[in-house]
Coordinates of C-alpha atoms and ligand atoms in Angstrom, one line a residue:
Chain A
X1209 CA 0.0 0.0 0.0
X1210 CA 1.0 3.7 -0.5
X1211 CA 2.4 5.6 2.6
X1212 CA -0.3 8.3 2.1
X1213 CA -3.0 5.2 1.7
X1214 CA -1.8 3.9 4.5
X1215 CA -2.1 7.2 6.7
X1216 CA -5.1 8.1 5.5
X1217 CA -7.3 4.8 6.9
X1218 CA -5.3 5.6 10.3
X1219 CA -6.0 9.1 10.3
X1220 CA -9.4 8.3 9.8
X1221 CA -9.8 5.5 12.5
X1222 CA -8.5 7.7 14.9
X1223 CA -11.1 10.8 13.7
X1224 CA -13.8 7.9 14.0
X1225 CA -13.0 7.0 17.9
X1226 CA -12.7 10.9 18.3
X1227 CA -16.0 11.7 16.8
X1228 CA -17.6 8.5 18.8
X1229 CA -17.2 10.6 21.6
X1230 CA -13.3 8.8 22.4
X1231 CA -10.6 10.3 24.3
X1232 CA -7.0 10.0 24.4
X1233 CA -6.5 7.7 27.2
X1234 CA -2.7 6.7 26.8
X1235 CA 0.1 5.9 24.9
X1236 CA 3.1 4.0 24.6
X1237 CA 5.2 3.3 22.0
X1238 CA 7.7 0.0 21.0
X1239 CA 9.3 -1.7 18.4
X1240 CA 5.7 -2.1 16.3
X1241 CA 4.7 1.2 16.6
X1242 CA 3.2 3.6 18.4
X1243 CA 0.1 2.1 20.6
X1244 CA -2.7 4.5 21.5
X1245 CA -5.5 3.7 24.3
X1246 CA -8.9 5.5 23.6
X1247 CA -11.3 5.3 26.4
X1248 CA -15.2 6.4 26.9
X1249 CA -16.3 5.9 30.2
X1250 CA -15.8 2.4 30.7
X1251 CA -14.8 1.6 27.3
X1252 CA -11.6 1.6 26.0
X1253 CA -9.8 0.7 22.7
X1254 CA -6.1 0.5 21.6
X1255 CA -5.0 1.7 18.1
X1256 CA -1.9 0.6 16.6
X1257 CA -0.6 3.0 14.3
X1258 CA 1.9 2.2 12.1
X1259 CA 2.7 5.1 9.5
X1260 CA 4.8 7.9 10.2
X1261 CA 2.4 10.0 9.7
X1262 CA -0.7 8.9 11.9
X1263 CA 2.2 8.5 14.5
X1264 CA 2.9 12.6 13.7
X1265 CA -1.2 13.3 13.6
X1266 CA -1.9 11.5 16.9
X1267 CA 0.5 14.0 18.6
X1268 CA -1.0 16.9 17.0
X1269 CA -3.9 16.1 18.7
X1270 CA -2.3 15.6 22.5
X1271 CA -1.4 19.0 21.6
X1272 CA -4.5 20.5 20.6
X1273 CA -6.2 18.6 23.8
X1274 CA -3.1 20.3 25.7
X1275 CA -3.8 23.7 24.5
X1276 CA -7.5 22.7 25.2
X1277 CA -6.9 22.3 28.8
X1278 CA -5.0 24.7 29.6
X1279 CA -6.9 27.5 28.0
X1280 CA -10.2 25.9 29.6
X1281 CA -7.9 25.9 33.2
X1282 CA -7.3 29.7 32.3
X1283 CA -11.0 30.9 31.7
Chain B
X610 CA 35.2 48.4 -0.8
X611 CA 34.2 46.1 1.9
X612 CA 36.5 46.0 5.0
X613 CA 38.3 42.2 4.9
X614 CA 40.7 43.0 7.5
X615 CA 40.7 40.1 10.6
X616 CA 41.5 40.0 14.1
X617 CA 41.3 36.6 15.0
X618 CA 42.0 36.9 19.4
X619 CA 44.5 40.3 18.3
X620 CA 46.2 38.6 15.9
X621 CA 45.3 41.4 12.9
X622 CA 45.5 40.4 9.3
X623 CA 45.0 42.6 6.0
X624 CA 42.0 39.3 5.3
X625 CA 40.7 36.1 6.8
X626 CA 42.9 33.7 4.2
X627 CA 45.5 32.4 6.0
X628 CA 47.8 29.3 5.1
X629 CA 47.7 26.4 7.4
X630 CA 50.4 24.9 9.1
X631 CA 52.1 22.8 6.4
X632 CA 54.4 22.3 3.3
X633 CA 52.9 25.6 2.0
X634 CA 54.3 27.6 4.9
X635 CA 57.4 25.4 5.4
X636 CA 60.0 27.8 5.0
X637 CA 60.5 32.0 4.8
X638 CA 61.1 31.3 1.1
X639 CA 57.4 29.9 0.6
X640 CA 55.7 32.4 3.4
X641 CA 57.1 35.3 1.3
X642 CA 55.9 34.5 -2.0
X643 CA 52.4 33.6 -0.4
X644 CA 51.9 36.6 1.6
X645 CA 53.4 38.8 -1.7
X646 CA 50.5 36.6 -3.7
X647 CA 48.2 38.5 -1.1
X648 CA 47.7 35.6 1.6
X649 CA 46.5 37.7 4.8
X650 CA 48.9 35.1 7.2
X651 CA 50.4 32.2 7.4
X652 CA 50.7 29.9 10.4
X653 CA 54.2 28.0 10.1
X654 CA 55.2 24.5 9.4
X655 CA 54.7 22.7 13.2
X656 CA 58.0 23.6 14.9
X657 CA 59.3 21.1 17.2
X658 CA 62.0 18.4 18.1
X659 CA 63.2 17.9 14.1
X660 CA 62.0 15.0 12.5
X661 CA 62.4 12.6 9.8
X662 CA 60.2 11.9 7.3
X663 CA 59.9 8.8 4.7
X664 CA 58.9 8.8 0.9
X665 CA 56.5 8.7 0.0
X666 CA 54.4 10.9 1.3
X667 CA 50.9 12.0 -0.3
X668 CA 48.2 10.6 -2.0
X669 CA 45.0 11.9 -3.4
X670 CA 41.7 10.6 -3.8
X671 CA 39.9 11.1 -7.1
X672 CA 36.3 11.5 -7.9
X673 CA 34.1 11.4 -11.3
X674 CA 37.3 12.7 -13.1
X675 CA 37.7 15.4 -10.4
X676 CA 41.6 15.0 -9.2
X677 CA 42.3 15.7 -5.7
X678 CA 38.6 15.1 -4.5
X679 CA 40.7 14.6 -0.9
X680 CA 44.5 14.4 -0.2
X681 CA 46.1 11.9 2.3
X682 CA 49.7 12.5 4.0
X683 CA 51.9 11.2 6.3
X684 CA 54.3 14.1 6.5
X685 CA 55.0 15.0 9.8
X686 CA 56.5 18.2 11.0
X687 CA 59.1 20.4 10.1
X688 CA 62.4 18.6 9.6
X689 CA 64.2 21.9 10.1
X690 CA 66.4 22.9 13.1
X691 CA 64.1 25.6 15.3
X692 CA 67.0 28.3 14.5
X693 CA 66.4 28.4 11.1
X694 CA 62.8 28.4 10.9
X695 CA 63.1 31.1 13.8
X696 CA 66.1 33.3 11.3
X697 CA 63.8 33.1 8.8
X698 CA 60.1 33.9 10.5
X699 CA 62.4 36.7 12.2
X700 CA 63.1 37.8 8.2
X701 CA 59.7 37.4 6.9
X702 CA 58.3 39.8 9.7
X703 CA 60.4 42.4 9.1
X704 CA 59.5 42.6 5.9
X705 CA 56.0 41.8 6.1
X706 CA 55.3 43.7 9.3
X707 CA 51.3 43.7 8.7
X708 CA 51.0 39.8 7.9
X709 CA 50.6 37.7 10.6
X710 CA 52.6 35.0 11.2
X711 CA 51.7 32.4 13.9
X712 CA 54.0 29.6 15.1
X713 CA 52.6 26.5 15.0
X714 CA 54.1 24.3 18.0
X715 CA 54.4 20.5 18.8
X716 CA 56.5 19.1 22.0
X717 CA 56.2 16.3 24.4
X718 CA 53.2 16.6 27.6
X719 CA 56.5 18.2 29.4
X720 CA 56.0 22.0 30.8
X721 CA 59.6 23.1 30.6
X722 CA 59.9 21.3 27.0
X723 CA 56.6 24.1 26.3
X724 CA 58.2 26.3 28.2
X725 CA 61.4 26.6 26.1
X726 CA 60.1 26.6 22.6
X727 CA 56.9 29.0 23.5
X728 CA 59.7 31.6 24.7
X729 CA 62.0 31.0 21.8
X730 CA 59.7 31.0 18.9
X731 CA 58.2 34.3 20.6
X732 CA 61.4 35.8 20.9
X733 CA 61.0 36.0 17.0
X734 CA 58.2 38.2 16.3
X735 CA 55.4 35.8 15.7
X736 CA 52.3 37.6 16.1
X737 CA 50.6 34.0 17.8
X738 CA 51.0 30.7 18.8
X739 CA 48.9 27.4 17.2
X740 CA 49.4 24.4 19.7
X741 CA 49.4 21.7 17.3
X742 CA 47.3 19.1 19.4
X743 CA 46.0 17.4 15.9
X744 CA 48.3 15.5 13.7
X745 CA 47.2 11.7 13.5
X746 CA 49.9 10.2 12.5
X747 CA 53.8 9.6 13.2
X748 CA 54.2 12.2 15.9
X749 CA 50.8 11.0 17.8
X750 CA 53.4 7.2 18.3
X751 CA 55.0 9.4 20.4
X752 CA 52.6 10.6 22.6
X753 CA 52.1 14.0 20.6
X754 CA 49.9 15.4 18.3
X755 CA 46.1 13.7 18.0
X756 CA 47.2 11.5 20.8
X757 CA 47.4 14.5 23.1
X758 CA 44.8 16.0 21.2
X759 CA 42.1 13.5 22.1
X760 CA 42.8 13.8 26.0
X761 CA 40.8 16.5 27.1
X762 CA 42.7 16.6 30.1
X763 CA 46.0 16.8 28.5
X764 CA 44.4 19.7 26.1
X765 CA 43.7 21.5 29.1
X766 CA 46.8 20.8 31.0
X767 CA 49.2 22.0 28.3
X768 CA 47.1 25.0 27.3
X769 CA 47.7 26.0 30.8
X770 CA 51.7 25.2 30.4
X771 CA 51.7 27.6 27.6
X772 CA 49.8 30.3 28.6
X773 CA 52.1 30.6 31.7
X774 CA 54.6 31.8 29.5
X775 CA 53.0 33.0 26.1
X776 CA 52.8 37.1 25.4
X777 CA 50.6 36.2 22.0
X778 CA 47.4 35.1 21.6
X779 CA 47.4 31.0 21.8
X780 CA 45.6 29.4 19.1
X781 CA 44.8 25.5 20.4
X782 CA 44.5 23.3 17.0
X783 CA 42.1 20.4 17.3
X784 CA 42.4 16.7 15.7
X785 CA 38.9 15.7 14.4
X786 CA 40.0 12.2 15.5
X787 CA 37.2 12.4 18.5
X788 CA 33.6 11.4 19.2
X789 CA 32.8 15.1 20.5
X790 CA 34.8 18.2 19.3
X791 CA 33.1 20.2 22.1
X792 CA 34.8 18.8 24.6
X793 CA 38.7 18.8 23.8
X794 CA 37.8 22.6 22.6
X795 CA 36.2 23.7 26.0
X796 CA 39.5 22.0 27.4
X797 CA 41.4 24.2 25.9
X798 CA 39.1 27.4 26.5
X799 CA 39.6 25.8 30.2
X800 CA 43.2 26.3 29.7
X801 CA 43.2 29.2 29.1
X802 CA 43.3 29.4 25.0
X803 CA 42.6 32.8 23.3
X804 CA 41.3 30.8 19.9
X805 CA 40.8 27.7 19.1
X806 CA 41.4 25.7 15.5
X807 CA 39.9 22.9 13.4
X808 CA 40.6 20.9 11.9
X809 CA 43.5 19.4 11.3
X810 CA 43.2 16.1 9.3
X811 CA 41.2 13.4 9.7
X812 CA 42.6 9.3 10.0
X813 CA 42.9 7.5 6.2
X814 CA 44.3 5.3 4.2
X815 CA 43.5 6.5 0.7
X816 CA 43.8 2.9 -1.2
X817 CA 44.9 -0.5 -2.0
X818 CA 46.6 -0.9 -5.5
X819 CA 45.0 -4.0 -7.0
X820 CA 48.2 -5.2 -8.7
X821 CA 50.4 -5.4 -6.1
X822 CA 48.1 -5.5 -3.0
X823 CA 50.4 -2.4 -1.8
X824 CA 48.6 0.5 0.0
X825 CA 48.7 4.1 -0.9
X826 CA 50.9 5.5 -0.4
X827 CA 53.3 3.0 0.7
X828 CA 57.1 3.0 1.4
X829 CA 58.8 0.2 -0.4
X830 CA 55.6 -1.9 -0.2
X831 CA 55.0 -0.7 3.6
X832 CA 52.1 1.5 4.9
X833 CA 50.9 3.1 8.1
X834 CA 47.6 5.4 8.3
X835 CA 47.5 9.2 7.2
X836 CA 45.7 11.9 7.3
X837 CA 43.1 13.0 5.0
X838 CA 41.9 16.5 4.1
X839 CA 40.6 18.6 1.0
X840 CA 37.8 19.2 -0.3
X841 CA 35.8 15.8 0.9
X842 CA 36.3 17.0 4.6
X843 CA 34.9 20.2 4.8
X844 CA 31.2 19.0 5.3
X845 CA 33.1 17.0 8.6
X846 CA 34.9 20.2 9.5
X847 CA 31.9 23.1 8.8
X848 CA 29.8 20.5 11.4
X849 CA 32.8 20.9 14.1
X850 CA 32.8 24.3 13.4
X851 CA 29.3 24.8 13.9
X852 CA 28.9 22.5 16.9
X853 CA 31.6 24.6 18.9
X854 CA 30.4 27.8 17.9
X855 CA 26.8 27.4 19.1
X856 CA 28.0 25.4 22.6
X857 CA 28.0 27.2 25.5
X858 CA 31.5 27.4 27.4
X859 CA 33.1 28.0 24.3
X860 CA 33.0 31.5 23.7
X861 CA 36.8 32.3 21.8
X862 CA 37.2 33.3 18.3
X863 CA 37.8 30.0 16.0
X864 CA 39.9 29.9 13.2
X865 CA 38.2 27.4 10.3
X866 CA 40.0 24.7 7.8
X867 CA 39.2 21.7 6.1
X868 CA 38.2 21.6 2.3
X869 CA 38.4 25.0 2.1
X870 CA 39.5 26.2 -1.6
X871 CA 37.4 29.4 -2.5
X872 CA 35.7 32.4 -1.2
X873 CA 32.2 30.6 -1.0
X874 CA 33.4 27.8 1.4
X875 CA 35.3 31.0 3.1
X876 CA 32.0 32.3 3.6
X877 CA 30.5 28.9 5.0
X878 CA 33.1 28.8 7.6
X879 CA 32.7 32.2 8.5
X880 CA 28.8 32.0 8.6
X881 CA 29.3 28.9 10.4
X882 CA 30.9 31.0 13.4
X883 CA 34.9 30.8 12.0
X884 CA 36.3 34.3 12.8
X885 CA 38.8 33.5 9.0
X886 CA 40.1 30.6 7.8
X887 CA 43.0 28.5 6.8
X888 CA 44.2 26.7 4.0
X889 CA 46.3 24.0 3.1
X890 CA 45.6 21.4 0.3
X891 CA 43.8 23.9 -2.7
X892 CA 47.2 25.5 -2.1
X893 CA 49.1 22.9 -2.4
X894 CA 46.7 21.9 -5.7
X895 CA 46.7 24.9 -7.5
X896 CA 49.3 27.4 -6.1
X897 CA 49.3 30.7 -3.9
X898 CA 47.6 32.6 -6.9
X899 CA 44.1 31.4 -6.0
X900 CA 43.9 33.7 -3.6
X901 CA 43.5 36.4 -5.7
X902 CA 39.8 35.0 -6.4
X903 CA 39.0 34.1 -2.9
X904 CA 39.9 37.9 -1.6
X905 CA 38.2 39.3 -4.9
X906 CA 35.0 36.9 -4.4
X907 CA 34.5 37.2 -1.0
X908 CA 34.6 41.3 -1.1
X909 CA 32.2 41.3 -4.1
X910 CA 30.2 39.1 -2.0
X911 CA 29.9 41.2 1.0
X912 CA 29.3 44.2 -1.2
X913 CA 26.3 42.4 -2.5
X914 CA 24.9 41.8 0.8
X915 CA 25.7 45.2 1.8
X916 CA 28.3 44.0 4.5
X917 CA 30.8 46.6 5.7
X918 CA 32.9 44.0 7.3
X919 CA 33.5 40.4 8.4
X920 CA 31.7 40.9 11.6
X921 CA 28.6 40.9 9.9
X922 CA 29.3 38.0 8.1
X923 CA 30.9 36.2 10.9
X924 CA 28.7 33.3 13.3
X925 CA 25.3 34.7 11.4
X926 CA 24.2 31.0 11.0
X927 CA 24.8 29.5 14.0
X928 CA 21.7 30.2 16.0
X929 CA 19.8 28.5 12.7
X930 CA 22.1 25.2 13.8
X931 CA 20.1 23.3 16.4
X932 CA 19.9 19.4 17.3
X933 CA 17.4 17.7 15.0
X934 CA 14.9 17.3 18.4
X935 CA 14.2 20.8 17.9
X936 CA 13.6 20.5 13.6
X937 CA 10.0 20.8 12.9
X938 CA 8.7 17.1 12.1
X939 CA 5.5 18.3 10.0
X940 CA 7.1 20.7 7.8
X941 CA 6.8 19.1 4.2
X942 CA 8.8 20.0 0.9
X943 CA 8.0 17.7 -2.0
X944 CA 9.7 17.4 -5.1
X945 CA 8.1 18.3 -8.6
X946 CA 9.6 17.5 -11.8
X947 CA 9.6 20.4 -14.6
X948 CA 9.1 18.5 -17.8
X949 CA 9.9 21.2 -20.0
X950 CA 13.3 20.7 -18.9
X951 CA 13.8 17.6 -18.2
X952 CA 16.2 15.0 -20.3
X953 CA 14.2 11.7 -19.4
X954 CA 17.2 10.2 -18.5
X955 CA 15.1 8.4 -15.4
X956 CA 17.6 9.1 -12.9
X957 CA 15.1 10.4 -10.6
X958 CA 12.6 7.6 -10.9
X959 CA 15.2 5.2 -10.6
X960 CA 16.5 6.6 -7.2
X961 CA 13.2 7.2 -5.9
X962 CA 12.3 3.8 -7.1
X963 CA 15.0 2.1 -5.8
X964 CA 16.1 3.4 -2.9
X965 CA 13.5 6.2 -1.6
X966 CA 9.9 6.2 -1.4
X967 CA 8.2 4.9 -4.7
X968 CA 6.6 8.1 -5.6
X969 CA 7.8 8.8 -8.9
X970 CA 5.2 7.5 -11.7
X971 CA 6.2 7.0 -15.1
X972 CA 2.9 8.2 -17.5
X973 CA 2.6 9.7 -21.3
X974 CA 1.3 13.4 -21.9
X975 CA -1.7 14.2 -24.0
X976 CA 0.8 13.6 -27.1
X977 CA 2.4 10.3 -25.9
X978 CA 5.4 11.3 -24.7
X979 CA 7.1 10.3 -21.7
X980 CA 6.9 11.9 -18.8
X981 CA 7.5 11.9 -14.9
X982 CA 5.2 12.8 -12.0
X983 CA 5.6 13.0 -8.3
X984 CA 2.9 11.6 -6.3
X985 CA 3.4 14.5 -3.5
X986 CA 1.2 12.9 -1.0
X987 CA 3.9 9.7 -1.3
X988 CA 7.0 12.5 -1.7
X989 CA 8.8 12.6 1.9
X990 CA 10.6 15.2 0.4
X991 CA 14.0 13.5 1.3
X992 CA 15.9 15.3 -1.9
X993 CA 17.0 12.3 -3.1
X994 CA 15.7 12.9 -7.0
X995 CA 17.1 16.4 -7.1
X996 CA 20.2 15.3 -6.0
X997 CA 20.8 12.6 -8.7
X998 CA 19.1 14.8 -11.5
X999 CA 21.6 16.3 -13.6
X1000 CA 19.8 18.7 -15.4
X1001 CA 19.6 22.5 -13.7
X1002 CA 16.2 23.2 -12.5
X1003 CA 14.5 19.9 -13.7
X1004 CA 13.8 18.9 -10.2
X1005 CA 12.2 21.3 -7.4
X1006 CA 11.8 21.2 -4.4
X1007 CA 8.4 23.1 -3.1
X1008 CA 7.1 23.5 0.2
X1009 CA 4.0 21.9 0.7
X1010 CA 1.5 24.1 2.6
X1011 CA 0.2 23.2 6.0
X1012 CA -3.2 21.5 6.2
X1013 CA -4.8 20.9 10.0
X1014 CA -2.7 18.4 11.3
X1015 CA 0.2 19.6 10.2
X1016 CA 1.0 22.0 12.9
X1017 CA 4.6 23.0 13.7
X1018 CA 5.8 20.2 16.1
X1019 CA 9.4 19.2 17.0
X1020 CA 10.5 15.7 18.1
X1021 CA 11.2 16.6 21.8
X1022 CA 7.7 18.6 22.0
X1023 CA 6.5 15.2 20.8
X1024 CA 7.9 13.1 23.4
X1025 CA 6.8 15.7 25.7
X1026 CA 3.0 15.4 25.1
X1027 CA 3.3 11.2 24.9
X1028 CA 4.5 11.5 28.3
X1029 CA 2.3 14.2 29.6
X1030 CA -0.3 11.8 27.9
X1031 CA 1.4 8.7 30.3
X1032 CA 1.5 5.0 29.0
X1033 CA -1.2 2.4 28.9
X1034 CA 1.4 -0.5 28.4
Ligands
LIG1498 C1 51.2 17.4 3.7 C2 50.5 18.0 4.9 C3 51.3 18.3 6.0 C4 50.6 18.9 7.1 N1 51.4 19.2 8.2 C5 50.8 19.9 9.3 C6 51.6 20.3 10.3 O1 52.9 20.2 10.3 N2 51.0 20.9 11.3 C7 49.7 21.1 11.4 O2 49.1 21.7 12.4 N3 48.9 20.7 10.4 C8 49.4 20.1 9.3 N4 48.7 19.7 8.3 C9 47.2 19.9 8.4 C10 46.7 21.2 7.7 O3 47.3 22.3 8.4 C11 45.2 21.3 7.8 O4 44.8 21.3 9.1 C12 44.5 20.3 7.0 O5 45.2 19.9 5.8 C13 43.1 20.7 6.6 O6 43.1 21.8 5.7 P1 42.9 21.6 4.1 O7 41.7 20.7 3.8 O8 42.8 22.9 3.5 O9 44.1 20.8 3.6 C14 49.2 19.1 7.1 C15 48.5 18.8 6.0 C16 49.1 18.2 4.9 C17 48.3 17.9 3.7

């Protein structure tokens, strides 16, 4: 598969989970990849994401939930 | 006119081209004719206990057709008596009272042996001192040269020997032949140096001949390792550059070589945080003359860019040097191909094919002819085509603008975030 194929059905798993009402849980990282745990309420689910650049996107959204936060703690 | 006079630590020069310590500046004879061909200064042949040297002595690496693509010695220094290099640097001041001339030094880890020659080569009218910490080979069997060189503690110690004594500035010259460059140069700042230099050359054997299973060079059929400089080192030696000038704790004036062999690498250096530069092997290639071009390129240069003078030049790159964990990992560039101008020799597509990132399609244009395409959502933008292209502007590389996502991010803001995020494994 294409690298920008390949990115493209992670990016949009991890806009599905986000748009199911998922948050960003956790996250670890090893030889495989980087693993990310979602969680809603009780629920939780693990992505593994493989391409560079789901592995670039994913952070891009710890920091927009980061910037979230803190502007939320501020107001 | 744009002012190309230098003070590297005092030392003054009429421009930032000096010769570097070697057969170039080996006797008054040579220093003359080089500083009358409009060399700014010359830092003399290493003077120390005289030596003997073998032949052969050089050999040069070639490239594509391009001769000298690096040069590998195993000279080591002067073979002279110290009086007659000091009779004849005495000569070459007097008559070229606004050159500088820096004595390049080399004795045993002993204080009075530092002692003794710093006084004495002084007592001549040298205008600085080079510690010569950095030859590899020969002299560093006998506990001198790199092999002090690569102690940082020994850097530092006989910095401190010297500068007990020394009147001039001390330039400390630094072997390459190390993990870290930082730290034998913040040794010597530690001691006490004025300047430091880099870089002298770097460990090499430059070949095997295939007939007689001899190496290059070789003494009747016998080899030992050299050192290797030229133009293939200066990428290693603009990095060392660069690395000292932007670390903290080493805040003295550094004095560039390695590869250099015109005004633009000059300019490098300089921009890299060299306060001038030194030269040894173009010399040696293509004679004192050339530089006449580097003096007359590097003023027209500055007087494009509306410099007055090299401190505006000098260090104005290094706060764009960083460690990659700081480089932003979603900025994109992606190559595009300009058909109009390209040959179809399939260079490209056959480096991006083989060894890159498969993005390079091979289709037909409305009238069937050949033509390339990058798939910029598959272009990492690694440069790869552009580089192998030889055709001028067939190949560009275009920044790709920012969609949401693809917000400015560096690696160590990354890891930041996962762990502010915590692990689930
Ligand atoms: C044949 C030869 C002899 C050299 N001898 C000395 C020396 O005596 N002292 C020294 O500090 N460096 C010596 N060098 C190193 C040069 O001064 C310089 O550091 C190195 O060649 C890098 O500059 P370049 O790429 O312009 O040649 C020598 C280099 C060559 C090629």
């Amino acid at each position: 598969m294409k690298e920008h194929d390949h990115f493209l059905i992670e990016k949009d798993q991890i806009d599905e989970l986000l748009n199911d009402g998922f948050s960003i849980g956790g996250v670890s990282e090893n030889l495989e990849g980087t693993f990310v745990r979602f969680q809603k309420e009780a629920e939780t689910f693990t992505l593994h994401l493989e391409s560079p650049d789901a592995r670039k996107y994913f952070a891009f959204l710890l920091k927009q939930r980061a910037a979230s936060a803190s502007s939320e703690s501020l107001s | 006119m744009a002012d190309l006079t230098t003070n590297v630590a005092g030392i003054r020069s009429p421009n930032p081209f000096w010769l570097a310590s070697a057969p170039p500046t080996n006797s008054g004879y040579q220093v003359q004719r080089a500083f009358e061909a409009g060399w700014g200064g010359a830092v003399w042949k290493t003077m120390g206990d005289p030596i003997l040297n073998v032949s052969s002595r050089f050999s040069a690496v070639s490239f594509g057709g391009n001769q000298v693509a690096g040069f590998n010695n195993i000279e080591l220094i002067s073979d002279r008596p110290l009086e007659v290099n000091l009779r004849e640097i005495e000569e070459t001041k007097r008559l070229y009272p606004e050159h500088a001339i820096i004595g390049s030094l080399m004795v045993e880890p002993d204080r009075d042996k530092w002692h003794e020659i710093v006084k004495r080569v002084e007592a001549a009218g040298v205008d600085g001192l080079e510690l010569n910490f950095g030859c590899p080979h020969g002299m560093a069997e006998r506990g001198m040269g790199s092999a002090s060189g690569q102690v940082p503690e020994l850097v530092r110690q006989q910095t401190a020997w010297v500068k007990e004594v020394a009147r001039t500035p001390v330039i400390v010259k630094l072997t390459p032949n190390i993990t870290d460059i930082t730290f034998t140069a913040k040794a010597a700042v530690e001691g006490g140096a004025d300047a430091v230099s880099m870089i002298n050359t770097i460990n090499s054997l430059s070949g095997v001949d295939l007939d007689s299973w001899n190496t290059i060079p070789n003494v009747d059929g016998k080899g030992a390792h050299g050192g290797y400089c030229g133009p293939a080192v200066k990428p290693i030696a603009l990095n060392m550059v660069g690395e000292c000038a932007r670390t903290p704790g080493i805040d003295v004036p550094i004095s560039g070589m390695g590869g250099v062999s015109s005004w633009q690498e000059a300019a490098e250096f300089m921009l890299m945080g060299a306060s001038n530069v030194q030269v040894c092997t173009a010399a040696m290639h293509h004679g004192f003359r050339i530089v006449e071009d580097m003096i007359d390129g590097l003023s027209n240069y500055m007087d494009e860019k509306g410099l007055a003078s090299l401190d505006q030049l000098i260090g104005q790159t290094v706060p764009k040097y960083s460690d990659w964990g700081d480089l932003d990992l979603t900025y994109r560039v992606a190559a595009k191909i300009n058909n109009d101008v390209c040959i179809n020799c399939n260079k490209c597509y056959i480096a991006c094919e083989d060894t890159s990132h498969q993005c390079i399609d091979m289709l037909k244009d409305e009238d069937g002819n050949d033509i390339l395409r990058v798939r910029e959502d598959d272009c990492v933008g690694c440069n790869l085509c552009s580089i192998v292209c030889p055709v001028d502007g067939a190949i560009d590389m275009v920044e790709v603008a920012r969609k949401v996502g693809d917000e400015p991010m560096t690696w160590n803001e990354r890891q930041q975030l996962m762990a502010n995020a915590g692990s689930n494994q």
